[in-house]
mmCIF file of C-alpha atoms in Angstrom:
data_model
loop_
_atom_site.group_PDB
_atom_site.id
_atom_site.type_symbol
_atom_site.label_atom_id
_atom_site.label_comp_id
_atom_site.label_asym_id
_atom_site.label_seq_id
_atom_site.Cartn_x
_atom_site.Cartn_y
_atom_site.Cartn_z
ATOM 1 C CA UNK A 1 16.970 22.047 -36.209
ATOM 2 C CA UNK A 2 19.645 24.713 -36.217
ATOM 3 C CA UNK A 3 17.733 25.924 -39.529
ATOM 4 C CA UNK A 4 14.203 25.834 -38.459
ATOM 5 C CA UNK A 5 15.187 27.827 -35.745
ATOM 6 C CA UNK A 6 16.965 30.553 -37.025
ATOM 7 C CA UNK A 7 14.267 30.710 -40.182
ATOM 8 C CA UNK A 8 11.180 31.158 -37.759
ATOM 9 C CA UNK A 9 12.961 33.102 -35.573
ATOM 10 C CA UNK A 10 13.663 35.255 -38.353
ATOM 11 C CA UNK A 11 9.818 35.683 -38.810
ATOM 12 C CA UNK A 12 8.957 37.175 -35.315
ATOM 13 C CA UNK A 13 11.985 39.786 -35.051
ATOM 14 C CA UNK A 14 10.518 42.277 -36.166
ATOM 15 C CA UNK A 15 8.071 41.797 -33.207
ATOM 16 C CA UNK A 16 10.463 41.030 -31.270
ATOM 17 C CA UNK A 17 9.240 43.767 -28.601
ATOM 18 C CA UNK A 18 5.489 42.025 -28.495
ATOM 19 C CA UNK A 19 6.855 38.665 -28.188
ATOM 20 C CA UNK A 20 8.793 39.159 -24.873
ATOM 21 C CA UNK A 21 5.596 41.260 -23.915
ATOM 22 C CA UNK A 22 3.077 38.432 -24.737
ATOM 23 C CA UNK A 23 5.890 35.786 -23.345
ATOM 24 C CA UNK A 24 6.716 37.682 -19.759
ATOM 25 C CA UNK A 25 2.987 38.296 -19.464
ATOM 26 C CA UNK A 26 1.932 34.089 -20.271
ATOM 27 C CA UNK A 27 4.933 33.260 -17.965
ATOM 28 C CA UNK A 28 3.276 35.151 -14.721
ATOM 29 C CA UNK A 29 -0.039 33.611 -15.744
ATOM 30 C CA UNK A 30 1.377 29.773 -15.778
ATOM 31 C CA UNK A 31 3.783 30.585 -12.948
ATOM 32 C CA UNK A 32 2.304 33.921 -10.273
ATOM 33 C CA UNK A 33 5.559 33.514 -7.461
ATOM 34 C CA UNK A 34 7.686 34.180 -10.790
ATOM 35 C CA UNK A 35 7.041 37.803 -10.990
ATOM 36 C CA UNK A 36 7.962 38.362 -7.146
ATOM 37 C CA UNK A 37 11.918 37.312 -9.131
ATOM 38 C CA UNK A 38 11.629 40.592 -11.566
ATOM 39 C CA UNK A 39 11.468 44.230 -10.894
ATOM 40 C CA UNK A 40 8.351 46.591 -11.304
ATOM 41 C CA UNK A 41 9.609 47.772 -14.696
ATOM 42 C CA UNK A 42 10.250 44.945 -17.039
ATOM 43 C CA UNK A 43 11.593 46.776 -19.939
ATOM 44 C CA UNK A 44 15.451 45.980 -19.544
ATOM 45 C CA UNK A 45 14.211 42.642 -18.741
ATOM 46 C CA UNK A 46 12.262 42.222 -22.101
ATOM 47 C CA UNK A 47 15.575 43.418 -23.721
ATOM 48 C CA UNK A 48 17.695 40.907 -22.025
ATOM 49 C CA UNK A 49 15.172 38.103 -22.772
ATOM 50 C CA UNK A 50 15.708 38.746 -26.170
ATOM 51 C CA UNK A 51 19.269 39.372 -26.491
ATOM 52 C CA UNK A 52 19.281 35.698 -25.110
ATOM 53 C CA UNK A 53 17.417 34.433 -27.592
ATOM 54 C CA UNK A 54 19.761 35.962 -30.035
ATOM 55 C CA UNK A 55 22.253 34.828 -28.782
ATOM 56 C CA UNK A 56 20.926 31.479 -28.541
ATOM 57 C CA UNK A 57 19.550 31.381 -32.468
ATOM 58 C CA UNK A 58 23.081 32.149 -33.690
ATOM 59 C CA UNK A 59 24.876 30.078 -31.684
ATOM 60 C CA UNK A 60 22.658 26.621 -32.058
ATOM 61 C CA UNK A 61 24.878 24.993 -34.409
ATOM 62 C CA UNK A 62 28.358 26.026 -31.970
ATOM 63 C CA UNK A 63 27.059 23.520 -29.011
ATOM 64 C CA UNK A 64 30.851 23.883 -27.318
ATOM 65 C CA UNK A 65 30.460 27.875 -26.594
ATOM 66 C CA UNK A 66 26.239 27.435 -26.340
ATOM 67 C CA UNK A 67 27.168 25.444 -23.245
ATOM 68 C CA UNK A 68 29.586 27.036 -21.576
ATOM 69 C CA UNK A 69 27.425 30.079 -21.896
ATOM 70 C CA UNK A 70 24.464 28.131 -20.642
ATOM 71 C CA UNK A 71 26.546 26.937 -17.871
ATOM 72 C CA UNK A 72 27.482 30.236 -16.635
ATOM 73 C CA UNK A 73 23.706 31.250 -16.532
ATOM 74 C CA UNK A 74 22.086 28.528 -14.763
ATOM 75 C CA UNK A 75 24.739 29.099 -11.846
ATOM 76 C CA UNK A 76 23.917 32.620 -12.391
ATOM 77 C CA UNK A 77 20.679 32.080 -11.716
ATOM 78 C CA UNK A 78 20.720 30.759 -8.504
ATOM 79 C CA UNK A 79 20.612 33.509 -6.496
ATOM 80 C CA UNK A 80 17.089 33.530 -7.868
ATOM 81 C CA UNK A 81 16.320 30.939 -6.377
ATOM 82 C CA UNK A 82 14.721 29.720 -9.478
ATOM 83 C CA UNK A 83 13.835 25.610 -9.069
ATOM 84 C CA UNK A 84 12.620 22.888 -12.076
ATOM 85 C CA UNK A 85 9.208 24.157 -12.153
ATOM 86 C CA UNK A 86 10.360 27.865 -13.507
ATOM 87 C CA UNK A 87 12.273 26.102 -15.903
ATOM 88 C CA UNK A 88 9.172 23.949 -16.974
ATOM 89 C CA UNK A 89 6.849 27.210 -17.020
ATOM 90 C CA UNK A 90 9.401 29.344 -18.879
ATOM 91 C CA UNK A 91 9.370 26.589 -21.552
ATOM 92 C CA UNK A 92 5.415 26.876 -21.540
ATOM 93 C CA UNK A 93 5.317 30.567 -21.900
ATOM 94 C CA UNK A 94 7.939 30.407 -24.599
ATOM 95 C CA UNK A 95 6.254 27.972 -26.760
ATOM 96 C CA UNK A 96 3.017 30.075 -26.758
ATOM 97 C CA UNK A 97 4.244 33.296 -27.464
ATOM 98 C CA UNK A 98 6.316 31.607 -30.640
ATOM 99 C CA UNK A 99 3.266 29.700 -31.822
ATOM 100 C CA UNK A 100 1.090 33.042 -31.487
ATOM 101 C CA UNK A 101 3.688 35.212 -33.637
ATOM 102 C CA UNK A 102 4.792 32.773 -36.336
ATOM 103 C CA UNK A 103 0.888 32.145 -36.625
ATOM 104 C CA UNK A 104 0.570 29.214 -39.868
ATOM 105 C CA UNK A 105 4.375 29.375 -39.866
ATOM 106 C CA UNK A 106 4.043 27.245 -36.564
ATOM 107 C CA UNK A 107 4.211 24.144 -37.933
ATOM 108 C CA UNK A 108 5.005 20.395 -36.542
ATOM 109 C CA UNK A 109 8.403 20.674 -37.772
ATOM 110 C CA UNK A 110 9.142 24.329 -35.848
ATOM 111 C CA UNK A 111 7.428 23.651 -33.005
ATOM 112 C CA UNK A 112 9.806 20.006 -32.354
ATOM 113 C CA UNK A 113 13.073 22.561 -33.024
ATOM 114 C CA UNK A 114 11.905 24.982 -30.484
ATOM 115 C CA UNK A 115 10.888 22.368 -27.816
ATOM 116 C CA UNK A 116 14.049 19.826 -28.341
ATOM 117 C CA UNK A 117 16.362 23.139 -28.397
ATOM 118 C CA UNK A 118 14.607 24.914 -25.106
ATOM 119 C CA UNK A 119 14.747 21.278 -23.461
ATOM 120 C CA UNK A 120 18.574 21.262 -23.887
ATOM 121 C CA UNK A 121 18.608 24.468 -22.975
ATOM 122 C CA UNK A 122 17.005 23.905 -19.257
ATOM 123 C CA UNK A 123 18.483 20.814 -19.038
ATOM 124 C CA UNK A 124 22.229 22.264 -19.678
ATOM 125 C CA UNK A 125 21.162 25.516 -17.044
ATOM 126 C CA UNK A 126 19.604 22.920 -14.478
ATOM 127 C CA UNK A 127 22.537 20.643 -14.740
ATOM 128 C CA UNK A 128 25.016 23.314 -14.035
ATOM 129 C CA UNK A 129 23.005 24.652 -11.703
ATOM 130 C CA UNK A 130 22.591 21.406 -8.920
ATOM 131 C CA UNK A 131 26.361 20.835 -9.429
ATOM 132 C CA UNK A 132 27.432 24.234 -8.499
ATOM 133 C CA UNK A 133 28.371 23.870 -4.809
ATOM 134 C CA UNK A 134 29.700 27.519 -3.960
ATOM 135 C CA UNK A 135 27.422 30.780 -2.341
ATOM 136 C CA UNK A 136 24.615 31.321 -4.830
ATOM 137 C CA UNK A 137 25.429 35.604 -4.287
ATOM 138 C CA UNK A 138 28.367 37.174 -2.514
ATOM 139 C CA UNK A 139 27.416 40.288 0.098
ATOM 140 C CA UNK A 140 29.964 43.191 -1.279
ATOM 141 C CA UNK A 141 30.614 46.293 1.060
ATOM 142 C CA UNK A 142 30.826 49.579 -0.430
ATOM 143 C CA UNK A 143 34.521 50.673 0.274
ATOM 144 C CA UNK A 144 35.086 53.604 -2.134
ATOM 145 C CA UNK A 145 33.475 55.831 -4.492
ATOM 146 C CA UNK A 146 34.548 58.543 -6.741
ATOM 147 C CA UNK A 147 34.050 60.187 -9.774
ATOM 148 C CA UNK A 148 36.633 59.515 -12.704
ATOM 149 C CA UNK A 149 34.788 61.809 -15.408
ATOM 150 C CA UNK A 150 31.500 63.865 -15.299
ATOM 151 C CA UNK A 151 29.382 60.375 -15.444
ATOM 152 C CA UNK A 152 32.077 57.981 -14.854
ATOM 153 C CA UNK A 153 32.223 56.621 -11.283
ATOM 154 C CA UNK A 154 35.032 53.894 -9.818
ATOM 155 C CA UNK A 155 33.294 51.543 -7.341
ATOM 156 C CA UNK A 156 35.499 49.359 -4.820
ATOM 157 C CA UNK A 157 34.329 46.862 -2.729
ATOM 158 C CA UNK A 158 35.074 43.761 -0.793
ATOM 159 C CA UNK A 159 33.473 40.757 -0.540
ATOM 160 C CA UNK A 160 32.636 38.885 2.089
ATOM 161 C CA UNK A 161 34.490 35.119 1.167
ATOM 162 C CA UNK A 162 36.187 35.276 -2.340
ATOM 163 C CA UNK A 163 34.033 35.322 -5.385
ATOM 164 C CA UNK A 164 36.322 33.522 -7.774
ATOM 165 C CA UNK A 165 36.714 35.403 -11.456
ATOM 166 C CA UNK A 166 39.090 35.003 -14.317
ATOM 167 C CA UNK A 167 40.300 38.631 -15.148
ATOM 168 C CA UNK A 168 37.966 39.787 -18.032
ATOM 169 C CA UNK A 169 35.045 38.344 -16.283
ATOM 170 C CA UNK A 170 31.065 40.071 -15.381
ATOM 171 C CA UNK A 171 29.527 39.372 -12.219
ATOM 172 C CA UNK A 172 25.720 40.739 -12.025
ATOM 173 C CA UNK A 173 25.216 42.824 -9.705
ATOM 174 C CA UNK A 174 22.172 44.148 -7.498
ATOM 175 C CA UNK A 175 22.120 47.503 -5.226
ATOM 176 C CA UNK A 176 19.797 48.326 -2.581
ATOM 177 C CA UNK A 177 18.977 52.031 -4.208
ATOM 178 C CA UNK A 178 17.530 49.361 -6.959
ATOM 179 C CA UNK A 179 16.252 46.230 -5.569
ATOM 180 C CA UNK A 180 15.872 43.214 -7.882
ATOM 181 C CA UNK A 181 17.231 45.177 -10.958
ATOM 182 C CA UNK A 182 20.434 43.486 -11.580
ATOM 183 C CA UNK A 183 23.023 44.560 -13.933
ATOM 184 C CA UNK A 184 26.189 43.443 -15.059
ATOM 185 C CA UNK A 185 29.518 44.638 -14.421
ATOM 186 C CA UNK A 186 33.422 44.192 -15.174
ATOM 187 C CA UNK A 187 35.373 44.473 -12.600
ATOM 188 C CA UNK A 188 38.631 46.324 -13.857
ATOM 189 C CA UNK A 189 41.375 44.670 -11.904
ATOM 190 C CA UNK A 190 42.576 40.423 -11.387
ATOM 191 C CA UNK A 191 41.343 38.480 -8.376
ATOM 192 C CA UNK A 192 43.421 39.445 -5.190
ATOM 193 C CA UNK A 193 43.212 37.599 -2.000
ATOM 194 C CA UNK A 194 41.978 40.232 -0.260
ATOM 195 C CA UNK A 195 38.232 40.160 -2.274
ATOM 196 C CA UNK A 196 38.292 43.617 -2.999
ATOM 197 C CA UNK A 197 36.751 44.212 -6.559
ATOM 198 C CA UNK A 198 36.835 47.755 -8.261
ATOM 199 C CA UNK A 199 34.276 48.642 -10.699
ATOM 200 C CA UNK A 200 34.002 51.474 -13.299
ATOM 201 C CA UNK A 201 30.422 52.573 -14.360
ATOM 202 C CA UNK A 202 28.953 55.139 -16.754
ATOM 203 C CA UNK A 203 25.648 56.543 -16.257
ATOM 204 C CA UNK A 204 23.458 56.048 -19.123
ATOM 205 C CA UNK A 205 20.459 58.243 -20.305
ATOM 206 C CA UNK A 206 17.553 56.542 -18.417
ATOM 207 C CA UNK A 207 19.797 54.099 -16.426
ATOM 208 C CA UNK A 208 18.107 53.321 -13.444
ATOM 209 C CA UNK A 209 20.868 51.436 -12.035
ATOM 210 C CA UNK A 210 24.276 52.974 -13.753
ATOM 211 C CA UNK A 211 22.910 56.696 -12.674
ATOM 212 C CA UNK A 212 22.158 54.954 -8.999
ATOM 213 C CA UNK A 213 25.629 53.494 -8.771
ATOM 214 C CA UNK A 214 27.644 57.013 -10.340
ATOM 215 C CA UNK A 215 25.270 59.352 -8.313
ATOM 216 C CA UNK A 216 24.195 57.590 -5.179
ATOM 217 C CA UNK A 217 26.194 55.139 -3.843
ATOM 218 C CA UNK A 218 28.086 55.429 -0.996
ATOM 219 C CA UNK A 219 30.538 53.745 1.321
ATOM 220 C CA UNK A 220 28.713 51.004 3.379
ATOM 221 C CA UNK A 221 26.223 49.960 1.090
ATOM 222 C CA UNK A 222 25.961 46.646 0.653
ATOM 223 C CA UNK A 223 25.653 45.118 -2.823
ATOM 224 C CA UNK A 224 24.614 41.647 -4.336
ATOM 225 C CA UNK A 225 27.055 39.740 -6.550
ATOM 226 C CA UNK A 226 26.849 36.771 -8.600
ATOM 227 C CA UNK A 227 28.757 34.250 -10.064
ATOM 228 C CA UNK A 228 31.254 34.957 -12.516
ATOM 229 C CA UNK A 229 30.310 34.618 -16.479
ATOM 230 C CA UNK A 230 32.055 35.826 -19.178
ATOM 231 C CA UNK A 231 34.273 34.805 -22.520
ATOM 232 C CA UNK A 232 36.806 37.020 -22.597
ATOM 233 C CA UNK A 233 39.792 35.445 -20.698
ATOM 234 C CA UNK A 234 43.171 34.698 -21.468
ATOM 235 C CA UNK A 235 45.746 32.849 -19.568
ATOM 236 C CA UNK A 236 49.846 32.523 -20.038
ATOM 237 C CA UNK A 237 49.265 28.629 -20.813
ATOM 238 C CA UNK A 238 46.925 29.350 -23.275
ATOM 239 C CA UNK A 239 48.675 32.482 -24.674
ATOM 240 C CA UNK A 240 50.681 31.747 -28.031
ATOM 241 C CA UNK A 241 50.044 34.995 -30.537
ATOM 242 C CA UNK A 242 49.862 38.195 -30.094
ATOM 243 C CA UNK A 243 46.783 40.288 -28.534
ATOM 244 C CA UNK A 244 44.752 42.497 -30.302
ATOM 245 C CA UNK A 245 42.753 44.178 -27.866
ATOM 246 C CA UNK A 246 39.665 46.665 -28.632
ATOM 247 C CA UNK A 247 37.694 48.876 -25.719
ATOM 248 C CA UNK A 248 35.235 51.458 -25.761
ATOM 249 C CA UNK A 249 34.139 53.366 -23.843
ATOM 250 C CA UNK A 250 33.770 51.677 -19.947
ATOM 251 C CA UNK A 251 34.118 48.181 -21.939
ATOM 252 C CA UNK A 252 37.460 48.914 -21.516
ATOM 253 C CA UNK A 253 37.241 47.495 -17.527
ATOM 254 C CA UNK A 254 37.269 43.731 -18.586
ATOM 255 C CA UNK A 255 40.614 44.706 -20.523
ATOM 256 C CA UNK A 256 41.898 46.601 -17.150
ATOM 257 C CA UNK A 257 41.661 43.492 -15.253
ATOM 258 C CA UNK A 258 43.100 41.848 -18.140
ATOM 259 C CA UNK A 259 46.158 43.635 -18.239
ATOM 260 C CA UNK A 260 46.575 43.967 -14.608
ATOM 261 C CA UNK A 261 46.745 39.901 -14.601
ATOM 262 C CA UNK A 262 49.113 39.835 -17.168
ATOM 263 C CA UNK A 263 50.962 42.331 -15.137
ATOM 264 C CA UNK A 264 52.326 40.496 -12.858
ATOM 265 C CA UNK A 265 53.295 36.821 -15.694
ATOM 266 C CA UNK A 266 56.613 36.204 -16.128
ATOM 267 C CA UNK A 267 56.425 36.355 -20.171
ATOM 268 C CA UNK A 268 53.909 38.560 -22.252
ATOM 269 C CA UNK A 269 52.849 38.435 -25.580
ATOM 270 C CA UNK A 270 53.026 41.451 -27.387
ATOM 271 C CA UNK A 271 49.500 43.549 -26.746
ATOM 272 C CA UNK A 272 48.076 46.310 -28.623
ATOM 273 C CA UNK A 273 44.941 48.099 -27.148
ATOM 274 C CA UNK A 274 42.825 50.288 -29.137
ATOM 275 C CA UNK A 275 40.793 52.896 -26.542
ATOM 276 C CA UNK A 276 37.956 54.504 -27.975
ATOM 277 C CA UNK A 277 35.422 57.217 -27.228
ATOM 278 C CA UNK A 278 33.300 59.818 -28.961
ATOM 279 C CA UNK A 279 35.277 62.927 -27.391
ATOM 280 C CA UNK A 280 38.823 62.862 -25.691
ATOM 281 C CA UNK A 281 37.075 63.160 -22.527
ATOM 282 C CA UNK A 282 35.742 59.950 -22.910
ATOM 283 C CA UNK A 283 38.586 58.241 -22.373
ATOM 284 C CA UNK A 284 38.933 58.311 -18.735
ATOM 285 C CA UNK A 285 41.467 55.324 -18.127
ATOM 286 C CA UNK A 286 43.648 56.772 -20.972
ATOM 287 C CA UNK A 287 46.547 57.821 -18.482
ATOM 288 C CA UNK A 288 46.365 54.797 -16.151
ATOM 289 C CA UNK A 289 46.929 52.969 -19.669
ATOM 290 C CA UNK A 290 50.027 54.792 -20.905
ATOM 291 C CA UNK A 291 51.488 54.572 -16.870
ATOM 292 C CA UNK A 292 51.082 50.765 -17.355
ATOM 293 C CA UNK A 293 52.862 51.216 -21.311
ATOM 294 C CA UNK A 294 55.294 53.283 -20.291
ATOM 295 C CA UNK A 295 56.057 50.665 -17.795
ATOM 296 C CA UNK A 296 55.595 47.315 -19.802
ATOM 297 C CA UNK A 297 57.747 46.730 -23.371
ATOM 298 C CA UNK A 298 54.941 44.163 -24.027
ATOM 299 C CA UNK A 299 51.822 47.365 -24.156
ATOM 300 C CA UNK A 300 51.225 49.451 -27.050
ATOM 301 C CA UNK A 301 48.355 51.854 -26.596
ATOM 302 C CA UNK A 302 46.332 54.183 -29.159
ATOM 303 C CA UNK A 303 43.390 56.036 -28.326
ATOM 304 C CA UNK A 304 40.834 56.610 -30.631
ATOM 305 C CA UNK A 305 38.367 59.905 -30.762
ATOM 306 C CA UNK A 306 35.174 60.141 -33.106
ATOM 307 C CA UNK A 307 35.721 63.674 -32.695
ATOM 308 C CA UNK A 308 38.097 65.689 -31.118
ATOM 309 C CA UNK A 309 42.175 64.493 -31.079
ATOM 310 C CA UNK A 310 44.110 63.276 -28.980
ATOM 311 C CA UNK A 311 48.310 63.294 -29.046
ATOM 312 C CA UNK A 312 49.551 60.255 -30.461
ATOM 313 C CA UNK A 313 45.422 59.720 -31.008
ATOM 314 C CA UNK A 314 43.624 57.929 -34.387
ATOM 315 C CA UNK A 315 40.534 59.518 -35.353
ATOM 316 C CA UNK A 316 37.107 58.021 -36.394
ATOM 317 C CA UNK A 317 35.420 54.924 -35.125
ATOM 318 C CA UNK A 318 37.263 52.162 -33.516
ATOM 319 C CA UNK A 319 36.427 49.809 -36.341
ATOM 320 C CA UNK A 320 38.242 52.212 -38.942
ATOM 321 C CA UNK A 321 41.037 52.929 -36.831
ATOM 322 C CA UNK A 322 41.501 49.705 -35.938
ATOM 323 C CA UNK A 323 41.477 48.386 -39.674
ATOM 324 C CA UNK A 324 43.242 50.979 -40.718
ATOM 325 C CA UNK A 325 46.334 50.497 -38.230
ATOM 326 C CA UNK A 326 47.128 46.952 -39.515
ATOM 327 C CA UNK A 327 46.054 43.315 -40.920
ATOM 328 C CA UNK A 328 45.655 41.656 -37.243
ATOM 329 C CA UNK A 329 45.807 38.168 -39.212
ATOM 330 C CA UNK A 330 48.119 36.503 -36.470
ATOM 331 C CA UNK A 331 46.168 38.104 -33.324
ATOM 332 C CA UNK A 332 43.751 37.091 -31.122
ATOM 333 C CA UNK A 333 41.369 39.507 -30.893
ATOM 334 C CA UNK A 334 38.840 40.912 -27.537
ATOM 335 C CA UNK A 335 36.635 43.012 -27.931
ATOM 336 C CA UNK A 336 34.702 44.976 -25.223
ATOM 337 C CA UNK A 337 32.087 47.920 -25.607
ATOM 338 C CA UNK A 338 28.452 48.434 -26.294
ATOM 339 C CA UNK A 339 26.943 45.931 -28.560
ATOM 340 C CA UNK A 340 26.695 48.516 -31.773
ATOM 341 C CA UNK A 341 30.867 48.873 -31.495
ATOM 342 C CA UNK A 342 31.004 45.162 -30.863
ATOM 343 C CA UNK A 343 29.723 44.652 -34.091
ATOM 344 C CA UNK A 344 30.101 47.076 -36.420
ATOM 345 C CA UNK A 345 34.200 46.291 -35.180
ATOM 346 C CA UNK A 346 33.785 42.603 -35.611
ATOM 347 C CA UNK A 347 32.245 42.968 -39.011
ATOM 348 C CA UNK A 348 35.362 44.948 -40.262
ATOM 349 C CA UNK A 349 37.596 42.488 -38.676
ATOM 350 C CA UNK A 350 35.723 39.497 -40.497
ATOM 351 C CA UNK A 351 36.333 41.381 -43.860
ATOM 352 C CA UNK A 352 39.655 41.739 -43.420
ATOM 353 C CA UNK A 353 40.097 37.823 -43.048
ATOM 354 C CA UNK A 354 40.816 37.506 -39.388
ATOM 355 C CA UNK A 355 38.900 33.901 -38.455
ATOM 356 C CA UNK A 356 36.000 34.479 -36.220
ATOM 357 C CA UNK A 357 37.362 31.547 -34.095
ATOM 358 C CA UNK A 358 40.337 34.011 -33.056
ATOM 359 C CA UNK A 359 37.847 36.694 -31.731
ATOM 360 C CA UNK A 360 36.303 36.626 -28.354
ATOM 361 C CA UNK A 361 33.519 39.566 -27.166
ATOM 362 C CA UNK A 362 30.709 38.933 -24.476
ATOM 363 C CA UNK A 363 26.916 39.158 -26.202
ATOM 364 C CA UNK A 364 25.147 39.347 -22.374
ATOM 365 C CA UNK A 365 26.904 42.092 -20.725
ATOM 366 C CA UNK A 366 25.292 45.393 -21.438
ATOM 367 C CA UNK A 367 21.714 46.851 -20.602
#
């Protein structure tokens, strides 16, 4: 199955675009109250469909992290108030748009991989969904914002109950500049009894929702948050080698909440973070980061500039520096940044010989 699905997959990628077109638009024609769940524009939405899918093709024959992933979504998906019938409809819609792209390449043996994978699929989101007992969205009040760069903007706000995360967690988020486009978001510091959450967001070229949030928001607004997902977490019980931790840009907030957890544990493993950015101004949590080093035996830091330098700085991509500073073999490795870092820096670290099983990075998080 694993191979018939990643082979005829294969076929339609480079149509990859037309296929979530033909897919969203077959979807609204088996199932009309579905499109009242999407925004107007669907275009981020026909990228996330397909980074799912993606994600989903490579990780078929890895059922153990296909789960949990699935898991995390079908809660997610809650506050969507999305019932057995979507499920049934997506499943429809699916099918279609596959058999009209792989064309004669649809044959009996395809078609019963794609419909015995997408009905464990559904069945592993509906599961998780019905046994989920907790608030299918959390109401978050606007309590600060400010600017940390020239389109960098630090977001606090509290919840109202606690929204349990593991530091290094995403929660999607909606806000009411942007209603139904959600997003996802780190929040940069470990749960705290109090349910305040601080987020750091970078306005993107064309981002609806990041230039909302860094140019619009202010305190009192009322966001939408969901459930918790995410793979990068690590824990003092679980905790045996030493960290090898990679960030770019704002993907360094998962690792902020990170290290503020481990913060506060009695015993630390040694931890070297790599910071990277194009210029030096791009690094806008670089002093917060060498407060916390200068403070903590455990923390090395070294930023990393593209172009530009930076005292005490590497230069070039984060995947050269990062290479170039060491072997890594007995680390566990996070990495956190936009998906062309993610793996262009993964790629170098699976050439150098460091087990893919010791490296964690979220596939879902960026738009």
């Amino acid at each position: 199955m694993a191979r018939l699905i990643r082979e005829s997959f294969a076929e339609v990628e480079p149509e990859a675009d037309e296929l979530a077109q033909y897919f969203y638009g077959a979807l609204f024609v088996v199932a009309p109250d579905c499109r009242d769940l999407f925004p107007v524009t669907m275009t981020t939405q026909r990228s996330r469909l397909l980074r799912a899918l993606v994600y989903v093709v490579q990780m078929v024959d890895r059922p153990d992290e296909l789960v949990t992933f699935l898991g995390q979504l079908g809660r997610d998906h809650r506050k969507f108030s999305v019932v057995s019938r979507h499920y049934d409809a997506v499943g429809i819609a699916l099918i279609a748009a596959l058999k009209r792209f792989l064309k004669e390449k649809w044959t009996t043996e395809v078609a019963s991989a794609w419909t015995t994978a997408y009905g464990l699929v559904a069945r592993t989101m509906r599961e998780a969904a019905q046994a989920e007992t907790g608030p299918a969205a959390w109401a978050a009040t606007v309590l600060e914002h400010r600017k940390l760069s020239r389109d960098v903007a630090l977001v606090k706000v509290r919840t109202e109950g606690l929204l349990p995360y593991r530091a290094g967690g995403y929660v999607s988020v909606e806000v009411p500049q942007r209603p139904r486009f959600w997003r996802y978001l780190s929040p940069a510091n470990a749960p705290r009894g109090d349910g305040q959450l601080t987020f750091h967001v970078r306005a993107v070229p064309g981002g609806w929702v990041s230039g909302s949030i860094v140019n619009h928001t202010r305190p009192g607004d009322v966001w939408r948050l969901g459930p918790s997902m995410g793979a990068l977490d690590v824990r003092p019980t679980s905790t045996k080698r030493p960290l090898l931790m990679i960030g770019g840009g704002t993907g360094i907030t998962p690792l902020l909440a990170i290290l503020d957890d481990q913060s506060r544990w009695k015993r630390n493993p040694p931890v070297h973070l790599f910071f990277g950015g194009r210029r030096p101004e791009d690094l806008y949590a670089l002093e917060e980061l060498r407060r916390l080093a200068a403070t903590s035996k455990w923390l090395t830091v070294t930023p990393v500039t593209e172009e530009g330098a930076l005292a005490g700085g590497d230069r070039g991509t984060l995947a050269h520096a990062v290479t170039q500073r060491g072997a890594w073999q007995n680390h566990d490795v996070l990495v956190s940044g936009s998906p062309p870092m993610i793996q262009a820096t993964v790629a170098q670290l699976l050439a150098r010989g460091i087990d893919l099983e010791r490296i964690s990075y979220d596939h879902f998080t960026l738009d």
